[in-house]
Amino acid sequence: MPSMVRAAEIAEHVGEEVILKGWVYNRTHKGKLVFLLIRDGYGFVQCVAFERDLDPELFDTIAHIPQESSVVITGQVRADGRAPGIPGGYELGIISLEIIQSVAGDYPIALKEHGVDFLSDHRHLWIRMPSQWAILRIRATVISSIREWLDSNGFTLVDTPILTPAACEGTTTLFATEYFDEGTAYLAQSGQLYNEANIFAFGKVYCFGPTFRAEKSKTRRHLTEFWMVEPEMAFCDLEQLMEIEEQFISHVVQRALRECRAELSALERDISALERIEPPFPRVSYDEALEKLAEIRAQTEDPELKELLEIAWGDDFGSPHETELTKLFQKPVFVYGYPAAAKAFYMEPWPDRPDVSKSVDLLAPEGYGEITGGSERISDPELLLQRIREHQLPEDSFRWYIDLRRYGSVPHSGFGLGVERTVAWICGIDHIRETIPYPRMINRVYP
RNA sequence: UCCUCGGUAGCUCAAUUGGCAGAGCGACCGGCUGUUAACCGGUUGGUUCCUGGUUCGAGUCCAGGCCGAGGAGCCA
């Protein structure tokens, strides 16, 4: 009895008779010769049927097998440079083939260009296509390496709630839901405040889960449901935070490079752009970034870009600013020291510059922009209380958060990494809706 | 919420000044021994987003609406 193989490991079985279980991705009929491109979940393998080698009835079946039919194939593995696939270069000479289900011939996704709305409506089928399959495999590897790095560098996973009593940061719009007799609960937009409690028990922690924003954002960088990992560290200042981030991000990219070569090349990703990603990353202050933007603005001939890049000290960067800044570097770039007014209430002020916060965003290169946002947090209870009042937040709801500064307060820092934006950058694709299996956007909750 | 663009066959798109609704792909049938979304021939395929208006005549012009895409703001 031949043994079952996975497409990804086919190279290890050259000369052997093996069994492959999967689905017909494409069929090319050449008369006395038929090529089937079979996907099995682990890759795509070409299987070849010659009329002279097979029973006429079986050959006719293979010649007419519809796209996406499920099959069990027995065949002999051989190396052939002409064979397409992921990874390509090997093919199966078909000895026998059993159809588990023959599709009626009405599979909606033809092998041709499609519009994004059509593909989104068929997301449950779209994920079978090589590009989407490759992206989601890379996503899985990215998530795995995020957890691997944190777990092996002293961080404890401490889960934070998804149903929360109020806005963590009080600014962005939240999804609300009825919560028994307790009134309204909200879907979490961040686990950070809970992380800050957790570091006083565990030192270094992270939470990792879906987060929700009810913002009516309609861009290639936004989802209403997305995944975020948020590490938080006690006894950590802004400089140490940046060192942690660059180690962490570099590990994630390098492991994707090692383990997802076939997927990245299926996406035609420029590998060399990723090979450069290792510490240290450039660091630019907000003030320096403003100067660089002013230079770019002075040099551009494009009146539209000139207008988009207009910015005054105190404004947060918009995506045009981020995009232009990242073009100046071949690695992710830290921009630190944003104006306090543009950032959240809990951020530690810069020494001797109260209008500047000890905040840092990491902007991915090639125009991808912000993938992490972090800061050193306020550790003084009086200052924190003052900020809560300035932002007109409900003091009573933040009692527990203020307690953290009363019982053993220490300098501490943390950041949040957007998984989908990171995957989009690593994959080199232009819209994050393809980086999550079932994207949730302002006008899409199906399928 | 604002700006720009779009909606025609299952899919991707054409349709001249307002004058017979078209092509490619898919599906189905046939041909082809190395295809890479094969190629060639044939068959099949329509509420032109909706409502109203102008006109002898509307896919095309006008008004209102619906849906989608890209961008802005906001953010990861």
Coordinates of C-alpha atoms (C1' of nucleotides) in Angstrom, one line a residue:
Chain A
M1 CA 0.0 0.0 0.0
P2 CA 1.5 3.4 -1.0
S3 CA 1.8 6.0 1.7
M4 CA 0.0 9.3 1.8
V5 CA 2.0 12.4 1.1
R6 CA 1.5 16.1 1.5
A7 CA 2.2 18.4 -1.4
A8 CA 4.8 20.4 0.6
E9 CA 6.9 17.3 1.1
I10 CA 6.6 15.8 -2.3
A11 CA 10.3 16.3 -3.1
E12 CA 11.2 13.7 -0.4
H13 CA 9.4 11.0 -2.3
V14 CA 10.8 11.1 -5.8
G15 CA 10.5 7.6 -7.4
E16 CA 7.9 6.4 -4.9
E17 CA 4.4 5.4 -5.5
V18 CA 2.3 7.6 -3.2
I19 CA -1.3 8.7 -2.4
L20 CA -2.4 12.3 -2.6
K21 CA -5.8 13.4 -1.3
G22 CA -7.1 16.8 -2.4
W23 CA -9.1 18.9 -4.8
V24 CA -8.8 19.7 -8.5
Y25 CA -7.6 23.3 -8.8
N26 CA -7.2 23.3 -12.6
R27 CA -7.4 20.8 -15.5
T28 CA -5.6 21.1 -18.8
H29 CA -6.7 18.7 -21.5
K30 CA -4.3 18.1 -24.3
G31 CA -5.9 15.2 -26.1
K32 CA -3.9 12.1 -25.1
L33 CA -2.5 13.9 -22.1
V34 CA -4.2 15.6 -19.2
F35 CA -2.7 17.8 -16.5
L36 CA -4.5 18.2 -13.1
L37 CA -3.3 20.8 -10.7
I38 CA -4.2 19.3 -7.3
R39 CA -4.3 21.2 -4.0
D40 CA -4.2 19.3 -0.8
G41 CA -4.1 22.0 1.8
Y42 CA -0.3 21.9 2.0
G43 CA 0.5 23.0 -1.5
F44 CA -0.3 22.6 -5.2
V45 CA 1.0 19.6 -7.2
Q46 CA 0.6 18.8 -10.9
C47 CA -0.6 15.3 -11.7
V48 CA -0.3 13.9 -15.2
A49 CA -2.4 11.3 -17.0
F50 CA -1.3 9.7 -20.3
E51 CA -3.9 8.0 -22.3
R52 CA -1.7 5.1 -23.3
D53 CA -0.9 4.3 -19.6
L54 CA -4.5 4.2 -18.4
D55 CA -7.8 2.4 -18.7
P56 CA -9.8 4.3 -21.4
E57 CA -12.7 4.8 -19.0
L58 CA -10.5 6.2 -16.3
F59 CA -8.7 8.5 -18.7
D60 CA -12.0 9.8 -20.0
T61 CA -13.1 10.5 -16.3
I62 CA -9.9 12.4 -15.7
A63 CA -10.2 14.3 -18.9
H64 CA -13.6 15.6 -17.8
I65 CA -13.2 16.0 -14.1
P66 CA -14.7 19.4 -13.0
Q67 CA -12.8 22.0 -11.1
E68 CA -12.8 21.6 -7.3
S69 CA -13.9 17.9 -7.4
S70 CA -12.4 16.0 -4.4
V71 CA -10.1 13.2 -5.4
V72 CA -7.8 10.5 -4.1
I73 CA -4.9 9.9 -6.5
T74 CA -2.3 7.2 -6.6
G75 CA 0.8 8.0 -8.6
Q76 CA 4.5 8.0 -9.0
V77 CA 6.5 11.1 -8.0
R78 CA 9.0 12.5 -10.4
A79 CA 11.1 15.6 -10.6
D80 CA 10.3 17.8 -13.7
G81 CA 11.2 21.4 -14.0
R82 CA 8.2 22.1 -16.2
A83 CA 5.8 21.2 -13.4
P84 CA 3.9 24.2 -11.9
G85 CA 2.8 24.2 -8.3
I86 CA 3.6 25.4 -4.8
P87 CA 6.4 24.4 -4.5
G88 CA 6.7 23.4 -8.2
G89 CA 9.2 21.2 -9.9
Y90 CA 7.6 17.8 -9.0
E91 CA 4.7 16.0 -10.4
L92 CA 2.7 12.8 -10.0
G93 CA 2.2 10.3 -12.8
I94 CA -1.3 9.2 -12.3
I95 CA -1.8 5.4 -11.8
S96 CA -5.3 5.5 -10.4
L97 CA -7.8 8.2 -9.4
E98 CA -10.9 8.0 -7.2
I99 CA -13.4 10.8 -7.3
I100 CA -14.9 11.4 -3.8
Q101 CA -17.3 14.1 -5.2
S102 CA -17.6 15.3 -8.7
V103 CA -18.6 19.0 -8.8
A104 CA -21.7 19.9 -10.9
G105 CA -19.6 22.3 -13.0
D106 CA -21.0 25.5 -11.5
Y107 CA -18.1 26.5 -9.3
P108 CA -18.3 30.3 -9.3
I109 CA -14.7 31.3 -9.2
A110 CA -13.2 30.8 -12.7
L111 CA -9.4 31.0 -13.1
K112 CA -9.4 34.6 -14.3
E113 CA -9.5 38.1 -13.0
H114 CA -12.4 38.9 -10.6
G115 CA -13.6 42.0 -8.9
V116 CA -13.1 42.5 -5.2
D117 CA -16.8 42.6 -4.4
F118 CA -17.4 39.3 -6.1
L119 CA -14.5 37.6 -4.5
S120 CA -15.5 39.0 -1.0
D121 CA -19.0 37.5 -1.5
H122 CA -17.3 34.2 -2.1
R123 CA -14.6 34.5 0.5
H124 CA -15.4 30.9 1.7
L125 CA -14.2 29.7 -1.7
W126 CA -11.7 32.5 -2.5
I127 CA -9.4 31.1 0.3
R128 CA -8.8 28.1 -1.8
M129 CA -6.9 30.1 -4.4
P130 CA -3.1 30.1 -4.3
S131 CA -2.7 33.8 -3.4
Q132 CA -5.2 33.7 -0.5
W133 CA -4.0 30.3 0.7
A134 CA -0.4 31.6 0.8
I135 CA -1.3 34.8 2.7
L136 CA -3.3 32.9 5.3
R137 CA -0.5 30.4 5.7
I138 CA 1.9 33.3 6.3
R139 CA -0.6 34.8 8.8
A140 CA -0.5 31.5 10.7
T141 CA 3.3 31.5 10.8
V142 CA 3.4 35.2 11.8
I143 CA 1.0 34.5 14.7
S144 CA 3.0 31.4 15.7
S145 CA 6.3 33.3 15.7
I146 CA 4.8 36.2 17.7
R147 CA 3.8 33.8 20.4
E148 CA 7.0 31.9 20.2
W149 CA 9.2 35.0 20.6
L150 CA 7.2 36.4 23.5
D151 CA 6.9 33.0 25.3
S152 CA 10.6 32.4 25.1
N153 CA 11.6 36.0 26.2
G154 CA 9.9 36.0 29.6
F155 CA 6.5 37.2 28.6
T156 CA 3.4 35.5 30.2
L157 CA 0.2 35.3 28.2
V158 CA -2.5 36.9 30.3
D159 CA -5.8 37.1 28.5
T160 CA -7.8 40.3 28.8
P161 CA -11.5 40.6 28.5
I162 CA -13.3 41.2 25.2
L163 CA -16.5 42.4 26.9
T164 CA -15.5 45.5 28.8
P165 CA -17.4 48.1 30.8
A166 CA -16.2 51.3 29.0
A167 CA -13.9 52.8 26.5
C168 CA -10.3 52.0 27.4
E169 CA -9.0 55.2 25.8
G170 CA -12.3 57.1 25.6
T171 CA -11.8 58.3 22.0
T172 CA -12.7 55.8 19.4
T173 CA -16.2 54.4 18.8
L174 CA -17.0 51.1 20.3
F175 CA -19.4 48.3 19.5
A176 CA -22.1 48.2 22.2
T177 CA -24.1 45.2 23.3
E178 CA -26.7 44.7 26.0
Y179 CA -25.4 43.0 29.1
F180 CA -28.1 41.5 31.3
D181 CA -28.9 43.9 34.2
E182 CA -25.6 45.7 34.0
G183 CA -26.5 48.0 31.2
T184 CA -24.2 48.2 28.2
A185 CA -21.0 46.3 27.6
Y186 CA -18.5 47.2 24.8
L187 CA -16.3 45.0 22.7
A188 CA -12.7 45.6 23.6
Q189 CA -10.6 47.9 21.5
S190 CA -7.5 47.2 23.5
G191 CA -6.3 45.1 26.4
Q192 CA -3.7 47.5 27.4
L193 CA -5.2 48.9 30.7
Y194 CA -5.6 45.3 31.9
N195 CA -2.1 44.5 30.8
E196 CA -0.9 47.3 33.0
A197 CA -2.5 45.6 36.0
N198 CA -1.1 42.3 34.9
I199 CA 2.6 43.3 34.8
F200 CA 2.5 44.0 38.5
A201 CA 1.7 40.3 39.0
F202 CA 3.8 38.8 36.2
G203 CA 6.5 41.4 35.2
K204 CA 6.2 41.0 31.4
V205 CA 2.9 40.1 29.9
Y206 CA 1.0 40.1 26.6
C207 CA -2.5 39.7 25.4
F208 CA -3.4 38.5 22.0
G209 CA -6.9 38.5 20.5
P210 CA -9.4 40.2 18.3
T211 CA -10.2 43.8 18.9
F212 CA -13.0 45.9 17.6
R213 CA -13.4 49.4 16.3
A214 CA -16.8 50.8 15.2
E215 CA -15.0 53.6 13.3
K216 CA -16.5 54.2 9.9
S217 CA -13.0 53.9 8.3
K218 CA -13.1 52.9 4.7
T219 CA -9.5 52.3 3.7
R220 CA -7.1 49.5 2.7
R221 CA -5.6 49.7 6.3
H222 CA -8.8 49.2 8.3
L223 CA -11.0 46.4 9.5
T224 CA -13.7 46.6 12.2
E225 CA -12.5 43.3 13.7
F226 CA -8.8 42.8 13.7
W227 CA -6.1 41.0 15.8
M228 CA -3.7 42.7 18.0
V229 CA -0.9 41.5 20.2
E230 CA -0.1 43.8 23.1
P231 CA 3.1 43.2 25.1
E232 CA 3.5 45.3 28.3
M233 CA 6.6 45.4 30.5
A234 CA 7.4 46.6 34.0
F235 CA 10.7 48.4 34.6
C236 CA 10.9 49.4 31.0
D237 CA 11.4 52.9 29.5
L238 CA 10.8 54.2 26.0
E239 CA 14.4 53.4 24.8
Q240 CA 14.1 49.8 26.1
L241 CA 10.7 49.5 24.5
M242 CA 12.1 50.3 21.0
E243 CA 14.9 47.7 21.5
I244 CA 12.3 45.0 22.4
E245 CA 10.2 46.0 19.4
E246 CA 13.0 45.8 16.8
Q247 CA 14.1 42.4 18.1
F248 CA 10.5 41.1 18.1
I249 CA 9.6 42.4 14.6
S250 CA 12.9 41.1 13.1
H251 CA 12.3 37.7 14.5
V252 CA 8.8 37.5 13.1
V253 CA 10.0 38.6 9.6
Q254 CA 13.0 36.3 9.6
R255 CA 10.9 33.2 10.6
A256 CA 8.4 34.0 7.8
L257 CA 11.4 34.1 5.4
R258 CA 12.7 30.8 6.6
E259 CA 9.4 28.9 6.7
C260 CA 7.2 30.5 4.1
R261 CA 9.5 30.7 1.0
A262 CA 7.1 28.9 -1.3
E263 CA 4.2 31.1 -0.1
L264 CA 6.2 34.3 -0.5
S265 CA 7.3 33.4 -4.0
A266 CA 3.8 32.4 -4.9
L267 CA 2.9 36.0 -4.0
E268 CA 5.9 37.3 -5.9
R269 CA 7.1 39.1 -2.8
D270 CA 10.5 40.9 -3.1
I271 CA 12.4 38.7 -0.7
S272 CA 15.4 41.0 -0.5
A273 CA 13.3 43.8 1.0
L274 CA 12.5 41.4 3.9
E275 CA 16.0 40.1 4.3
R276 CA 17.1 43.6 5.4
I277 CA 14.8 43.5 8.4
E278 CA 17.1 43.2 11.4
P279 CA 18.1 45.4 14.3
P280 CA 18.7 48.2 14.7
F281 CA 15.8 50.2 13.1
P282 CA 16.3 53.9 12.5
R283 CA 14.8 56.2 15.1
V284 CA 13.4 59.6 14.2
S285 CA 11.8 62.1 16.6
Y286 CA 8.5 63.7 15.8
D287 CA 10.3 67.0 15.4
E288 CA 12.8 65.5 12.9
A289 CA 10.0 63.8 11.0
L290 CA 8.3 67.2 10.6
E291 CA 11.5 68.6 9.1
K292 CA 11.8 65.7 6.7
L293 CA 8.2 66.1 5.7
A294 CA 8.7 69.8 5.1
E295 CA 11.6 69.0 2.8
I296 CA 9.6 66.5 0.8
R297 CA 6.8 68.9 0.5
A298 CA 9.1 71.7 -0.7
Q299 CA 10.6 69.3 -3.4
T300 CA 7.4 67.8 -4.7
E301 CA 5.9 69.1 -8.0
D302 CA 2.6 67.4 -7.2
P303 CA 0.2 70.0 -5.9
E304 CA -2.1 67.3 -4.4
L305 CA 0.7 65.7 -2.4
K306 CA 1.8 69.2 -1.3
E307 CA -1.6 69.8 0.1
L308 CA -1.8 66.3 1.7
L309 CA 1.5 66.8 3.4
E310 CA 0.6 70.1 5.0
I311 CA 1.1 69.7 8.8
A312 CA 1.7 71.9 11.8
W313 CA 3.5 71.0 15.0
G314 CA 0.9 69.3 17.3
D315 CA -0.9 67.4 14.5
D316 CA -0.8 63.7 14.3
F317 CA 0.5 62.2 11.1
G318 CA -2.1 61.1 8.5
S319 CA -1.4 58.2 6.2
P320 CA 0.2 60.4 3.5
H321 CA 2.7 61.6 6.0
E322 CA 3.5 58.1 7.1
T323 CA 3.8 56.8 3.6
E324 CA 6.3 59.5 2.6
L325 CA 8.3 59.0 5.7
T326 CA 8.7 55.3 5.2
K327 CA 9.9 55.8 1.7
L328 CA 13.1 57.4 3.2
F329 CA 14.1 54.1 4.9
Q330 CA 14.6 50.5 3.8
K331 CA 13.7 49.2 7.3
P332 CA 10.8 49.9 9.7
V333 CA 11.4 53.3 11.3
F334 CA 10.5 54.4 14.8
V335 CA 8.9 57.8 15.2
Y336 CA 9.0 58.9 18.8
G337 CA 8.0 61.8 20.9
Y338 CA 4.6 62.8 19.5
P339 CA 2.8 65.8 20.8
A340 CA 1.0 64.8 24.0
A341 CA -2.3 66.4 22.7
A342 CA -2.3 64.0 19.8
K343 CA -1.9 60.9 21.9
A344 CA -3.7 59.0 24.7
F345 CA -4.1 60.3 28.3
Y346 CA -1.9 57.6 29.9
M347 CA 1.4 58.4 28.2
E348 CA 4.4 59.6 30.2
P349 CA 5.4 63.2 29.4
W350 CA 8.9 63.9 28.0
P351 CA 11.3 65.1 30.8
D352 CA 11.2 69.0 30.7
R353 CA 8.9 69.0 27.7
P354 CA 5.4 68.5 29.0
D355 CA 3.8 69.0 25.6
V356 CA 5.7 65.9 24.2
S357 CA 4.8 62.3 25.2
K358 CA 7.1 59.3 25.5
S359 CA 5.3 57.6 22.7
V360 CA 6.6 55.7 19.7
D361 CA 5.0 54.4 16.5
L362 CA 6.8 51.9 14.2
L363 CA 6.2 52.5 10.5
A364 CA 6.8 49.7 8.1
P365 CA 8.7 50.4 4.9
E366 CA 7.5 50.4 1.3
G367 CA 4.6 52.7 2.2
Y368 CA 2.9 50.3 4.6
G369 CA 3.0 52.7 7.6
E370 CA 2.0 52.2 11.2
I371 CA 2.2 48.6 12.4
T372 CA 2.8 49.3 16.1
G373 CA 1.9 52.0 18.5
G374 CA 3.3 52.2 22.0
S375 CA 4.5 54.4 24.8
E376 CA 6.0 54.6 28.3
R377 CA 3.0 54.9 30.7
I378 CA 2.5 57.5 33.4
S379 CA 3.7 56.0 36.7
D380 CA 2.8 58.9 39.0
P381 CA -0.7 58.6 40.6
E382 CA -1.2 62.4 40.9
L383 CA -0.3 63.1 37.2
L384 CA -2.5 60.2 36.0
L385 CA -5.5 61.5 38.0
Q386 CA -4.9 65.0 36.5
R387 CA -4.8 63.6 33.0
I388 CA -8.0 61.6 33.5
R389 CA -9.7 64.8 34.7
E390 CA -8.3 66.8 31.7
H391 CA -9.7 64.2 29.3
Q392 CA -13.1 64.3 31.2
L393 CA -13.0 60.6 31.7
P394 CA -15.2 59.0 34.4
E395 CA -12.9 58.9 37.4
D396 CA -14.9 56.3 39.1
S397 CA -14.4 53.8 36.3
F398 CA -10.6 54.2 36.5
R399 CA -10.3 53.6 40.3
W400 CA -8.6 50.3 39.7
Y401 CA -6.3 51.8 37.1
I402 CA -5.2 54.5 39.5
D403 CA -4.6 51.9 42.2
L404 CA -1.8 50.5 40.0
R405 CA 0.2 53.7 40.6
R406 CA -0.5 53.6 44.4
Y407 CA 0.8 50.1 45.1
G408 CA 4.3 49.6 43.9
S409 CA 4.3 51.9 40.8
V410 CA 7.3 51.5 38.4
P411 CA 8.2 52.9 35.0
H412 CA 6.5 50.6 32.5
S413 CA 5.9 50.5 28.7
G414 CA 4.1 48.6 26.1
F415 CA 2.9 48.5 22.6
G416 CA 0.3 47.0 20.3
L417 CA 1.1 45.3 17.0
G418 CA -1.6 45.1 14.3
V419 CA -1.4 41.5 13.0
E420 CA -3.2 42.2 9.7
R421 CA -1.1 45.2 8.8
T422 CA 2.1 43.3 9.6
V423 CA 1.0 40.4 7.5
A424 CA 0.1 42.7 4.6
W425 CA 3.5 44.2 4.7
I426 CA 5.3 40.8 4.9
C427 CA 3.2 39.5 2.0
G428 CA 3.5 42.7 0.0
I429 CA -0.2 43.0 -0.7
D430 CA -2.1 46.3 -0.8
H431 CA -5.2 45.6 1.2
I432 CA -5.5 44.1 4.7
R433 CA -8.8 42.5 3.9
E434 CA -6.9 39.6 2.4
T435 CA -4.8 39.0 5.5
I436 CA -7.7 37.7 7.7
P437 CA -9.8 34.7 6.8
Y438 CA -13.2 36.5 7.1
P439 CA -12.7 40.2 7.0
R440 CA -15.2 42.4 8.9
M441 CA -15.5 45.8 7.4
I442 CA -17.9 48.7 7.6
N443 CA -20.2 47.2 5.0
R444 CA -19.4 43.5 5.2
V445 CA -20.2 40.8 7.7
Y446 CA -20.9 38.0 5.1
P447 CA -19.8 35.3 4.9
Chain B
rU1 C1' -19.3 62.0 7.5
rC2 C1' -16.8 64.2 3.1
rC3 C1' -14.3 63.8 -2.0
rU4 C1' -13.6 60.9 -6.6
rC5 C1' -14.9 56.9 -9.7
rG6 C1' -18.1 52.9 -10.9
rG7 C1' -22.9 49.4 -11.5
rU8 C1' -24.4 45.9 -18.9
rA9 C1' -24.5 37.7 -19.6
rG10 C1' -22.3 33.3 -13.9
rC11 C1' -17.3 36.4 -14.1
rU12 C1' -14.1 40.6 -16.5
rC13 C1' -15.5 44.3 -19.6
rA14 C1' -17.0 46.8 -24.7
rA15 C1' -21.2 49.4 -27.0
rU16 C1' -19.2 55.9 -31.8
rU17 C1' -23.7 62.0 -31.7
rG18 C1' -29.5 59.1 -28.3
rG19 C1' -30.6 54.5 -33.4
rC20 C1' -30.8 46.1 -34.0
rA21 C1' -27.4 44.1 -26.7
rG22 C1' -21.5 42.6 -28.0
rA23 C1' -16.5 40.1 -26.9
rG24 C1' -13.4 37.2 -23.9
rC25 C1' -13.5 33.9 -19.8
rG26 C1' -16.6 30.0 -17.4
rA27 C1' -20.1 25.9 -18.4
rC28 C1' -21.4 22.1 -22.3
rC29 C1' -19.7 19.3 -27.1
rG30 C1' -15.5 18.3 -30.3
rG31 C1' -9.9 18.6 -31.6
rC32 C1' -4.8 18.5 -29.9
rU33 C1' 1.4 14.1 -25.9
rG34 C1' 4.2 19.2 -21.8
rU35 C1' 0.1 22.5 -20.3
rU36 C1' 1.4 26.9 -16.6
rA37 C1' -5.5 31.4 -15.9
rA38 C1' -3.0 26.4 -22.5
rC39 C1' -4.7 26.8 -27.4
rC40 C1' -8.4 26.0 -31.8
rG41 C1' -13.7 25.2 -33.5
rG42 C1' -18.9 25.0 -32.0
rU43 C1' -23.2 25.5 -28.4
rU44 C1' -25.3 28.1 -24.3
rG45 C1' -25.9 32.6 -21.9
rG46 C1' -29.5 39.5 -20.7
rU47 C1' -35.0 42.8 -15.3
rU48 C1' -28.2 47.0 -19.0
rC49 C1' -28.8 48.4 -10.1
rC50 C1' -33.9 50.6 -8.8
rU51 C1' -37.9 54.5 -9.4
rG52 C1' -39.6 58.4 -12.2
rG53 C1' -38.8 61.9 -16.3
rU54 C1' -37.3 63.9 -21.4
rU55 C1' -37.7 61.7 -26.5
rC56 C1' -40.5 58.8 -32.4
rG57 C1' -36.6 56.0 -29.8
rA58 C1' -32.6 55.6 -23.5
rG59 C1' -27.3 51.0 -21.6
rU60 C1' -26.4 56.2 -23.2
rC61 C1' -29.6 62.4 -21.3
rC62 C1' -32.1 64.5 -16.5
rA63 C1' -33.8 63.9 -11.1
rG64 C1' -34.0 61.0 -6.8
rG65 C1' -32.5 56.5 -4.4
rC66 C1' -29.6 51.9 -3.6
rC67 C1' -25.0 49.2 -3.9
rG68 C1' -19.7 48.9 -4.5
rA69 C1' -14.4 50.7 -5.0
rG70 C1' -10.4 54.1 -3.9
rG71 C1' -9.0 58.1 -0.8
rA72 C1' -9.6 61.7 3.5
rG73 C1' -10.6 62.0 8.7
rC74 C1' -9.8 58.4 12.9
rC75 C1' -6.6 54.6 14.0
rA76 C1' -3.4 49.1 14.7

